[in-house]
mmCIF file of C-alpha atoms in Angstrom:
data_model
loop_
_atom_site.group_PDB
_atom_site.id
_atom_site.type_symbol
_atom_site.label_atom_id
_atom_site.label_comp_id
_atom_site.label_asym_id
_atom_site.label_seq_id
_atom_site.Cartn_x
_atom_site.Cartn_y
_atom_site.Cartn_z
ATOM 1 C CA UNK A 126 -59.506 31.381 143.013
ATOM 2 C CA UNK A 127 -62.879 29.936 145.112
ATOM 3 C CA UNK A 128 -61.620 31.229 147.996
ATOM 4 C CA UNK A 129 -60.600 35.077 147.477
ATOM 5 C CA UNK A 130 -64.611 34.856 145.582
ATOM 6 C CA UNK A 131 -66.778 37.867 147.980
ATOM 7 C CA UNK A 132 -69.582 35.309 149.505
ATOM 8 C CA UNK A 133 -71.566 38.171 149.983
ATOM 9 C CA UNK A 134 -72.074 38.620 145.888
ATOM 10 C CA UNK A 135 -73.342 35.000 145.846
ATOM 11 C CA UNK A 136 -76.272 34.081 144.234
ATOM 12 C CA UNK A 137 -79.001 32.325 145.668
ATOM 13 C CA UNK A 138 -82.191 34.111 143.824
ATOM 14 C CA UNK A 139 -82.867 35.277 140.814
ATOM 15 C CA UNK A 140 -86.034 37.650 139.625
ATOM 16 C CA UNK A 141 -86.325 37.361 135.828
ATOM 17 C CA UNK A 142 -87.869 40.419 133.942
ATOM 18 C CA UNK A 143 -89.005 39.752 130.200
ATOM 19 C CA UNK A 144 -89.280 41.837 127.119
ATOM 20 C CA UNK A 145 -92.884 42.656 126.737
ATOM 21 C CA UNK A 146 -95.288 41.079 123.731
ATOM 22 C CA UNK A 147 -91.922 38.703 123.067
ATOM 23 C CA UNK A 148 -93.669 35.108 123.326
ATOM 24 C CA UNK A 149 -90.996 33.852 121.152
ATOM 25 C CA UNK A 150 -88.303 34.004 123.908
ATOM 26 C CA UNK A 151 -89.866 31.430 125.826
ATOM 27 C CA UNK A 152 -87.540 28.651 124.679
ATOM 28 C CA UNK A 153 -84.614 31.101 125.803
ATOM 29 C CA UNK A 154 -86.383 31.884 129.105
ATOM 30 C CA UNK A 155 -87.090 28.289 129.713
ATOM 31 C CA UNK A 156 -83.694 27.103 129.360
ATOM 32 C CA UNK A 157 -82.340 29.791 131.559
ATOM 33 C CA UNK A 158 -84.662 28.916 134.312
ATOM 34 C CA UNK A 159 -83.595 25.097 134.270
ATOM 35 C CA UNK A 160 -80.153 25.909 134.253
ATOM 36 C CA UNK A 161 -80.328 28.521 137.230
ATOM 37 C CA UNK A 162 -82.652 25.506 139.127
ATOM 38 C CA UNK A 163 -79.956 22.590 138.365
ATOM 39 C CA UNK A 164 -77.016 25.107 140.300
ATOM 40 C CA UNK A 165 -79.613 25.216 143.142
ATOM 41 C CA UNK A 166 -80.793 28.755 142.375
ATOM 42 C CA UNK A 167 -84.460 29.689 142.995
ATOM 43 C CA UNK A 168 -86.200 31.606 139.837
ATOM 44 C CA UNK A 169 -89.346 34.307 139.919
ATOM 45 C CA UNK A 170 -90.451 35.672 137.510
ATOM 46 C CA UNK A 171 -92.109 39.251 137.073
ATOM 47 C CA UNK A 172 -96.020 39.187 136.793
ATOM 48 C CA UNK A 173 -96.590 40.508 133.430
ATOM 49 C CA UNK A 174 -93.931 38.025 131.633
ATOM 50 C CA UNK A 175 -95.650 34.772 133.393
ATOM 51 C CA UNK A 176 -98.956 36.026 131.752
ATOM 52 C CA UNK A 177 -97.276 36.788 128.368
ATOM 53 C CA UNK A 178 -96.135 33.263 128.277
ATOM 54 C CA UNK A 179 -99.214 31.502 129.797
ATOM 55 C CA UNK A 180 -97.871 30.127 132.784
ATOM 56 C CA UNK A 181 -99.468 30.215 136.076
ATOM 57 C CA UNK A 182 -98.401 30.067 139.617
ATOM 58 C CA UNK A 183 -98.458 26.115 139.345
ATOM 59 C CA UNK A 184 -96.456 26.145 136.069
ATOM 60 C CA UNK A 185 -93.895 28.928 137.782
ATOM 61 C CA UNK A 186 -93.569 31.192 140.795
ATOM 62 C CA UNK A 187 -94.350 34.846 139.694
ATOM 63 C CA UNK A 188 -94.539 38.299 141.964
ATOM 64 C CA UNK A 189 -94.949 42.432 140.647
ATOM 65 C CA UNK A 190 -91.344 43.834 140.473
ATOM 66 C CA UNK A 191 -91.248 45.384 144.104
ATOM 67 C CA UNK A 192 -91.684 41.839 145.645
ATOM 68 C CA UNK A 193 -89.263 40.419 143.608
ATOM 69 C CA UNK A 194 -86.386 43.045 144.077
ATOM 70 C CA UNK A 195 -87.477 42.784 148.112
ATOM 71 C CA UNK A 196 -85.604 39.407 148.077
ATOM 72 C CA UNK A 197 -83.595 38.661 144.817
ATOM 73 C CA UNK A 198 -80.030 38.608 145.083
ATOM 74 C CA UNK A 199 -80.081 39.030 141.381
ATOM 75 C CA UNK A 200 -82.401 40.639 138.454
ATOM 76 C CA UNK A 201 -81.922 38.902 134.731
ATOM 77 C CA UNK A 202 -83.023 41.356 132.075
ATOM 78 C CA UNK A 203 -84.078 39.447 129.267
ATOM 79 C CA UNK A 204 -84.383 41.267 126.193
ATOM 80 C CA UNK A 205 -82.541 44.252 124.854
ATOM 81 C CA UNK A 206 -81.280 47.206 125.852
ATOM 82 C CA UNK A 207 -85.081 48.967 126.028
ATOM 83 C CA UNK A 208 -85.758 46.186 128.659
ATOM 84 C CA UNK A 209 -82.571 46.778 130.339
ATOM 85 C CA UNK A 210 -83.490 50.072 130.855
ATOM 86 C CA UNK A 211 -86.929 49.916 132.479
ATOM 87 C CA UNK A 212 -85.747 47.128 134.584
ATOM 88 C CA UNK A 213 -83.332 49.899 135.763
ATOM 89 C CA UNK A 214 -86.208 52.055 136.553
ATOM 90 C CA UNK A 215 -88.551 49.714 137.931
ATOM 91 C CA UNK A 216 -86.010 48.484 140.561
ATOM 92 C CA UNK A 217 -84.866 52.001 141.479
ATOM 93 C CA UNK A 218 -83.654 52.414 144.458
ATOM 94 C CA UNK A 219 -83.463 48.272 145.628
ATOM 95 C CA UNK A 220 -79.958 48.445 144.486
ATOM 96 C CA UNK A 221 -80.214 45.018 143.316
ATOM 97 C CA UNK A 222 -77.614 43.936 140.736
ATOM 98 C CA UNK A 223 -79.045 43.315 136.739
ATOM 99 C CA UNK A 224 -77.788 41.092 134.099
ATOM 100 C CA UNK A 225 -78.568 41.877 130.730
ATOM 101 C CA UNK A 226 -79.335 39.141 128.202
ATOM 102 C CA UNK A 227 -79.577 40.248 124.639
ATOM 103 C CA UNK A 228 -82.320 38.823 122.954
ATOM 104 C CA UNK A 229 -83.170 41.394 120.640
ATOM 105 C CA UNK A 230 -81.100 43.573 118.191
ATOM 106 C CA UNK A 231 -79.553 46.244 120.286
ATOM 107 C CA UNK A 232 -77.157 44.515 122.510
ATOM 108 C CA UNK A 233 -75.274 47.465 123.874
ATOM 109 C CA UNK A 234 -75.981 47.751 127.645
ATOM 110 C CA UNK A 235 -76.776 43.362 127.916
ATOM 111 C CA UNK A 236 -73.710 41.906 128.321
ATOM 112 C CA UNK A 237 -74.501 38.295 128.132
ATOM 113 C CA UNK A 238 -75.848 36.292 124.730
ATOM 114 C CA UNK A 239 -78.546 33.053 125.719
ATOM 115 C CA UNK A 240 -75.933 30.387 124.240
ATOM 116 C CA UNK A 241 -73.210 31.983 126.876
ATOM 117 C CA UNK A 242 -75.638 31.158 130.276
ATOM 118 C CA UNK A 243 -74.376 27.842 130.773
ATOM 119 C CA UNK A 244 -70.898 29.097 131.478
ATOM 120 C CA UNK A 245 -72.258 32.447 133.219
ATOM 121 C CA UNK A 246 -74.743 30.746 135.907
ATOM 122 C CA UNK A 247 -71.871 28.930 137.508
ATOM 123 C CA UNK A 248 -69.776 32.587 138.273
ATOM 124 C CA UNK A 249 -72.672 34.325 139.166
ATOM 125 C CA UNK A 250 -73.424 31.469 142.079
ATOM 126 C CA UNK A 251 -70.091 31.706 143.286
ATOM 127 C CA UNK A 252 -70.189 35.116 142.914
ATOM 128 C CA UNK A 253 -67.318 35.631 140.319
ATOM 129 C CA UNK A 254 -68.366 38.647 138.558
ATOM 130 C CA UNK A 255 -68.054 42.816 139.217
ATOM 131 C CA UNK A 256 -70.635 44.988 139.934
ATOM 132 C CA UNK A 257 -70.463 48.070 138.102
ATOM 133 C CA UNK A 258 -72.599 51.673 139.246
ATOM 134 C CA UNK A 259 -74.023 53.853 136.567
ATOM 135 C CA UNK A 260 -75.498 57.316 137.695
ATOM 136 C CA UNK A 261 -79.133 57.673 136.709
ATOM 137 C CA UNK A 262 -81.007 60.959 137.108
ATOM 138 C CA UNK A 263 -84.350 62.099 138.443
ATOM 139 C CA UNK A 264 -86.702 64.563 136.937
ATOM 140 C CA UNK A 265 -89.442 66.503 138.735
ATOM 141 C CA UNK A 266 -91.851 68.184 136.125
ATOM 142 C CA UNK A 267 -93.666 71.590 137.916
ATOM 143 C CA UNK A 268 -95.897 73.835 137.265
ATOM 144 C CA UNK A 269 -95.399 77.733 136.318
ATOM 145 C CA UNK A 270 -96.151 78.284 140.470
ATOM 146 C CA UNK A 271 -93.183 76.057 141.294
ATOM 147 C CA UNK A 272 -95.409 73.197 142.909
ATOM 148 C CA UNK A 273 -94.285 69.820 141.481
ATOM 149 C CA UNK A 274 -97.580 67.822 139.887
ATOM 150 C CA UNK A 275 -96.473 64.463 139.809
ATOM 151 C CA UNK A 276 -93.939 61.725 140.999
ATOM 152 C CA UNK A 277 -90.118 61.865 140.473
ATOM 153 C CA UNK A 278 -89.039 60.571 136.697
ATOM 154 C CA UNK A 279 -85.570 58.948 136.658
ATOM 155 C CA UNK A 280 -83.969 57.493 133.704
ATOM 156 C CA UNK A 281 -80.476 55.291 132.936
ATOM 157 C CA UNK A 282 -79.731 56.653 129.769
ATOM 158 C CA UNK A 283 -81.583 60.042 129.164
ATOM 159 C CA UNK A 284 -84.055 62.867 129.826
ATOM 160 C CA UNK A 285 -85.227 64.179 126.106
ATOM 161 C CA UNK A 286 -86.942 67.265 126.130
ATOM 162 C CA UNK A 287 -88.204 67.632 122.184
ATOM 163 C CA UNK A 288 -90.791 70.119 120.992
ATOM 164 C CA UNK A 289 -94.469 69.203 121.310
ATOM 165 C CA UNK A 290 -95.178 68.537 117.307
ATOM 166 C CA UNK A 291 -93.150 67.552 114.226
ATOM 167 C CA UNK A 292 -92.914 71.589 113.056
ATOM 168 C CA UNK A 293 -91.904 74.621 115.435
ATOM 169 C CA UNK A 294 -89.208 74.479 117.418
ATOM 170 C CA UNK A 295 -88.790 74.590 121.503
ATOM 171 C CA UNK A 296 -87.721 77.172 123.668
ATOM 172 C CA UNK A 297 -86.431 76.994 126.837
ATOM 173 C CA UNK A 298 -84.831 79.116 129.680
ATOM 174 C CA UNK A 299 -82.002 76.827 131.518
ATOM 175 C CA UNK A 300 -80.850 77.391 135.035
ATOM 176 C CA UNK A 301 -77.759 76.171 136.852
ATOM 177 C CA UNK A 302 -78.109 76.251 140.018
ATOM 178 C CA UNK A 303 -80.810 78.763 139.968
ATOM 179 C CA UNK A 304 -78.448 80.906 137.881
ATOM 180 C CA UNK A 305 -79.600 81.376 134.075
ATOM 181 C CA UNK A 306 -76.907 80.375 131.854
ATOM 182 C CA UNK A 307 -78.547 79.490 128.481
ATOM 183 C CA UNK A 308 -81.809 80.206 126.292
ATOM 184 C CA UNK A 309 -82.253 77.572 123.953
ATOM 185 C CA UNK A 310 -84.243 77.466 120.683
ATOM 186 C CA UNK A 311 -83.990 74.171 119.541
ATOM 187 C CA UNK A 312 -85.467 70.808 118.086
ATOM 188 C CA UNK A 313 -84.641 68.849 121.416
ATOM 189 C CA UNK A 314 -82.101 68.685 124.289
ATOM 190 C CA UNK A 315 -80.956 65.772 125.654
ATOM 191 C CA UNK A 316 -79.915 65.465 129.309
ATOM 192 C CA UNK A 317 -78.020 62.266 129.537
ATOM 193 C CA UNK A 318 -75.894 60.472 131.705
ATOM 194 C CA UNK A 319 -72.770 58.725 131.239
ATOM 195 C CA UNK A 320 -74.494 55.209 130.767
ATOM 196 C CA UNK A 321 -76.621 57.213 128.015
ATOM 197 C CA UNK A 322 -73.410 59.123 126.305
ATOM 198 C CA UNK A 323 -73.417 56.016 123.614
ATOM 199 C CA UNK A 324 -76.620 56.237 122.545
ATOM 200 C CA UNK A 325 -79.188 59.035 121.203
ATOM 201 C CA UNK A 326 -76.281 61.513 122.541
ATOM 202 C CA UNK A 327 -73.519 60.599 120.647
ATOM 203 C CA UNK A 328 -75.991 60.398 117.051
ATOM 204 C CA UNK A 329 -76.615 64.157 118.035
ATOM 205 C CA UNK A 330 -73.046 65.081 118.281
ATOM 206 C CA UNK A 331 -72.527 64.533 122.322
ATOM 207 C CA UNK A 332 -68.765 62.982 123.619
ATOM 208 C CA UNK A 333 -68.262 59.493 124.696
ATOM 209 C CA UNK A 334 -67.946 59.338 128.885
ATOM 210 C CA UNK A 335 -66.626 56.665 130.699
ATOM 211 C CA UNK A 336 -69.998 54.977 132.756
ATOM 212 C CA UNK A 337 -68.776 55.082 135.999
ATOM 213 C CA UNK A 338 -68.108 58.846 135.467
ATOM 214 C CA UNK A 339 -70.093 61.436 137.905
ATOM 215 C CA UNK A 340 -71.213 63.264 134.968
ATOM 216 C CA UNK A 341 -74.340 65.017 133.395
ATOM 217 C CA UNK A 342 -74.492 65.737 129.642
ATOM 218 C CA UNK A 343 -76.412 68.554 127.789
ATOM 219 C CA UNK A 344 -76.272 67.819 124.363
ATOM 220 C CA UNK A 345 -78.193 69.997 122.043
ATOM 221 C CA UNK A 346 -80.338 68.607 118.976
ATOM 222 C CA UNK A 347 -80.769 70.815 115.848
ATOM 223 C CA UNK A 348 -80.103 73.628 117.065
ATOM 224 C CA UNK A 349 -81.222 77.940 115.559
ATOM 225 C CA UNK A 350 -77.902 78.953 116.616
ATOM 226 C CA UNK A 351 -74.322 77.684 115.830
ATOM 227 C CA UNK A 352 -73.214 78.328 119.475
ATOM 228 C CA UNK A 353 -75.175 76.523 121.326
ATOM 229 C CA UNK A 354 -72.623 73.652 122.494
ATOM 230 C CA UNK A 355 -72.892 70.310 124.122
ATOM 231 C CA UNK A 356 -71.654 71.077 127.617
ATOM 232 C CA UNK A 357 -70.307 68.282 130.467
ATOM 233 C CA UNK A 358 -70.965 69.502 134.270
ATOM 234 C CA UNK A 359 -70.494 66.902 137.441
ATOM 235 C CA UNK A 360 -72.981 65.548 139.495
ATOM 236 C CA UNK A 361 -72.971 68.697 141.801
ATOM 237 C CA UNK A 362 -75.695 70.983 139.985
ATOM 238 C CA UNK A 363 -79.190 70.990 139.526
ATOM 239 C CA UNK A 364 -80.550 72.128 136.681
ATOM 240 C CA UNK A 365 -84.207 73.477 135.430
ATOM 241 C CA UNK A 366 -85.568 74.466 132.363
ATOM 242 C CA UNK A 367 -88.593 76.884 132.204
ATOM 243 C CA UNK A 368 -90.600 75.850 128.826
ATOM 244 C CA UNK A 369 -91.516 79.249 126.657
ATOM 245 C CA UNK A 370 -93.142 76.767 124.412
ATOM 246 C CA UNK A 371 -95.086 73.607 125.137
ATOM 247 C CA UNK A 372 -93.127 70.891 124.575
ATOM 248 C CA UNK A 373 -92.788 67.249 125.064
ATOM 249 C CA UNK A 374 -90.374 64.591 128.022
ATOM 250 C CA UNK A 375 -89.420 61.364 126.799
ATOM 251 C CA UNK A 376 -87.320 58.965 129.788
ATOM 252 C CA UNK A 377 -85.181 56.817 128.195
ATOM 253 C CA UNK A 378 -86.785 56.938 124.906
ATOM 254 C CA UNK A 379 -90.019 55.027 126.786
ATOM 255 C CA UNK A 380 -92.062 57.151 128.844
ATOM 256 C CA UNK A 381 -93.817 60.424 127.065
ATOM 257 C CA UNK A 382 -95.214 63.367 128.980
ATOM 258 C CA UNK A 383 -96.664 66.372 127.366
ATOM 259 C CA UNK A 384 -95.324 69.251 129.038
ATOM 260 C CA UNK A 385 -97.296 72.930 129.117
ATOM 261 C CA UNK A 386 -96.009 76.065 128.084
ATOM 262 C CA UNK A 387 -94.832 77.703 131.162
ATOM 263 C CA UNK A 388 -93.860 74.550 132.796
ATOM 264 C CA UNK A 389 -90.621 74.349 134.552
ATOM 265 C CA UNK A 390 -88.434 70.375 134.415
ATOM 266 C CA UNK A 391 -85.995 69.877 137.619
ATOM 267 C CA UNK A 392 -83.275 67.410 136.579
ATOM 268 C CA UNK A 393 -80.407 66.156 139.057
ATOM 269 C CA UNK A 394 -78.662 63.424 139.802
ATOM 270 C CA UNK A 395 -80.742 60.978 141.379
ATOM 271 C CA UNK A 396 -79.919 59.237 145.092
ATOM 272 C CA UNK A 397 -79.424 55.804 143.862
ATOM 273 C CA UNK A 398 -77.375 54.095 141.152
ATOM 274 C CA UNK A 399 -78.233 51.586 139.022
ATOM 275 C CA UNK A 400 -76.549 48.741 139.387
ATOM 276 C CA UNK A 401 -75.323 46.665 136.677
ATOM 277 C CA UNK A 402 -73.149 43.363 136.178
ATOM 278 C CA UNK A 403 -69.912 42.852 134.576
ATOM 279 C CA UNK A 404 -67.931 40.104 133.895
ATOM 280 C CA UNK A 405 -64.490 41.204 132.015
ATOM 281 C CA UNK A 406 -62.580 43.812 132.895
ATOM 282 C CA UNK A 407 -62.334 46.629 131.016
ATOM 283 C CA UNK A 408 -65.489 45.346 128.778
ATOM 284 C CA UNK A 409 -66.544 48.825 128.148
ATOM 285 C CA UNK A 410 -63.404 49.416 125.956
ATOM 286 C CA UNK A 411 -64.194 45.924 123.984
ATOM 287 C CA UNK A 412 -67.744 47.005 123.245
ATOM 288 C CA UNK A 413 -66.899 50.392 122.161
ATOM 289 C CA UNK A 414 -64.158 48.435 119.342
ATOM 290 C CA UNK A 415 -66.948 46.008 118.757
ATOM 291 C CA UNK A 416 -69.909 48.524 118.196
ATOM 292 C CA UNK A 417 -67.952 51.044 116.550
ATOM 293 C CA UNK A 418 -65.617 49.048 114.604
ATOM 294 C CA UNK A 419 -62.264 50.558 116.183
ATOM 295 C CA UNK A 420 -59.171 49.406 116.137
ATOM 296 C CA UNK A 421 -59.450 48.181 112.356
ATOM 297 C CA UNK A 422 -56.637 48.332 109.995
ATOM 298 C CA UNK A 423 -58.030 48.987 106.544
#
């Protein structure tokens, strides 16, 4: 078995990324850190969760997230799946692998429970374990002249584009390609990716995808007209949506920008992939019986 193992998945550091204003996972943290230093595996951990836990750099090395993912053969996300998914984003483009660790409620993208480490750390040294790549997109928010006004957005799960206060509704012009297809009047839209089918997409009504499909999904949420559809397309198109109304971006369910009427949203599939870390085969299809409670007999 050892010797058919790829060396080159081998794990030698690991960065460690906490769940913000979560002190109480220290005891988890702590015994994760001992056990990746007893297999001979260095540990850093992320700025902001040394400070949240009152260490220093005597107690524990710490570095900001682009140092760590310059060297780390590994990134653990401790947390849930919200810290999953900004992990995802702040390590865009290293194409480092990241293990989830659920340590909150919502377990769905973390693979790995704390009381499981002990028989994890061994396969991940050895590298025993599969390396699975999820399509994330980017969004580029512009102006009504066509001049983008800020950095690239990219998100894991989804791009939400809601209306800008709880009453109204938003209205948008979407292109294809350039080509209009579709003027929406609507609550929200979700633009999600496969990674992101299982969550707010499927409680507004979107299909199930396979994650290591090449897909993009545009799912529509409470929508003024019975046929407006959720539609699939590949990873070939780019798509923008011209705001009639002033409305509102979420990323991921974490990152809110208030967008102007007349604004225009570019979203494509973005360069890189995120890179996330399996350990059973065909796990996707045991979560989906877990989480949805298939399979039952009644």
């Amino acid at each position: 078995m050892q010797e058919t193992l790829d060396k080159s998945k081998q794990v030698k550091n690991v960065g460690i990324i906490l769940r913000p204003n979560s002190s109480h996972i220290k005891p988890i943290f702590l015994d994760i850190k001992n056990r990746l230093q007893h297999e001979g595996i260095a540990v850093t951990l992320e700025h902001s969760g040394a400070r949240m836990l009152g260490f220093t750099q005597n107690d524990i090395q710490s570095h900001n997230m682009s140092h760590i993912c310059s060297y780390a053969d590994m990134l653990f996300s401790i947390g849930g799946d919200g810290t999953l998914l900004s992990v995802a984003r702040q390590s865009y483009g290293s194409n480092v692998p990241i293990l989830g660790i659920n340590s909150g409620r919502l377990g769905y993208l973390t693979i790995a429970m704390p009381d499981s480490i002990k028989d994890i750390i061994p396969r991940i040294k050895s590298g025993d374990y599969e390396i699975k790549k999820h399509l994330m997109l980017e969004g580029y928010v512009q102006d009504s002249v066509g001049m983008e006004t800020m950095q690239p957005l990219v998100a894991l799960n989804e791009f939400l584009l809601s209306r800008a206060g709880f009453s109204g509704m938003l209205e948008l012009e979407a292109y294809i390609n350039g080509i209009l297809f579709n003027h929406y009047r609507l609550d929200g839209l979700l633009v999600a990716t496969p990674t992101g089918s299982s969550a707010y997409n499927i409680s507004a009504g979107g299909s199930l995808v396979y994650p290591s499909c090449r897909n993009v999904l545009l799912t529509p949420i409470c929508a003024h007209a019975l046929t407006q559809r959720p539609i699939i397309l590949n990873d070939e198109f780019s798509i923008e949506f011209r705001f009639k109304t002033a409305g509102t971006l979420i990323c991921d369910g974490q990152q809110r920008i208030s967008i102007p009427q007349g604004s225009i949203i570019c979203i494509r599939v973005a360069q890189h992939s995120a890179n996330l870390v399996e350990l059973e085969s065909n796990f996707y299809f045991m979560r989906l019986r877990d989480k949805f409670g298939w399979g039952q007999v009644d």
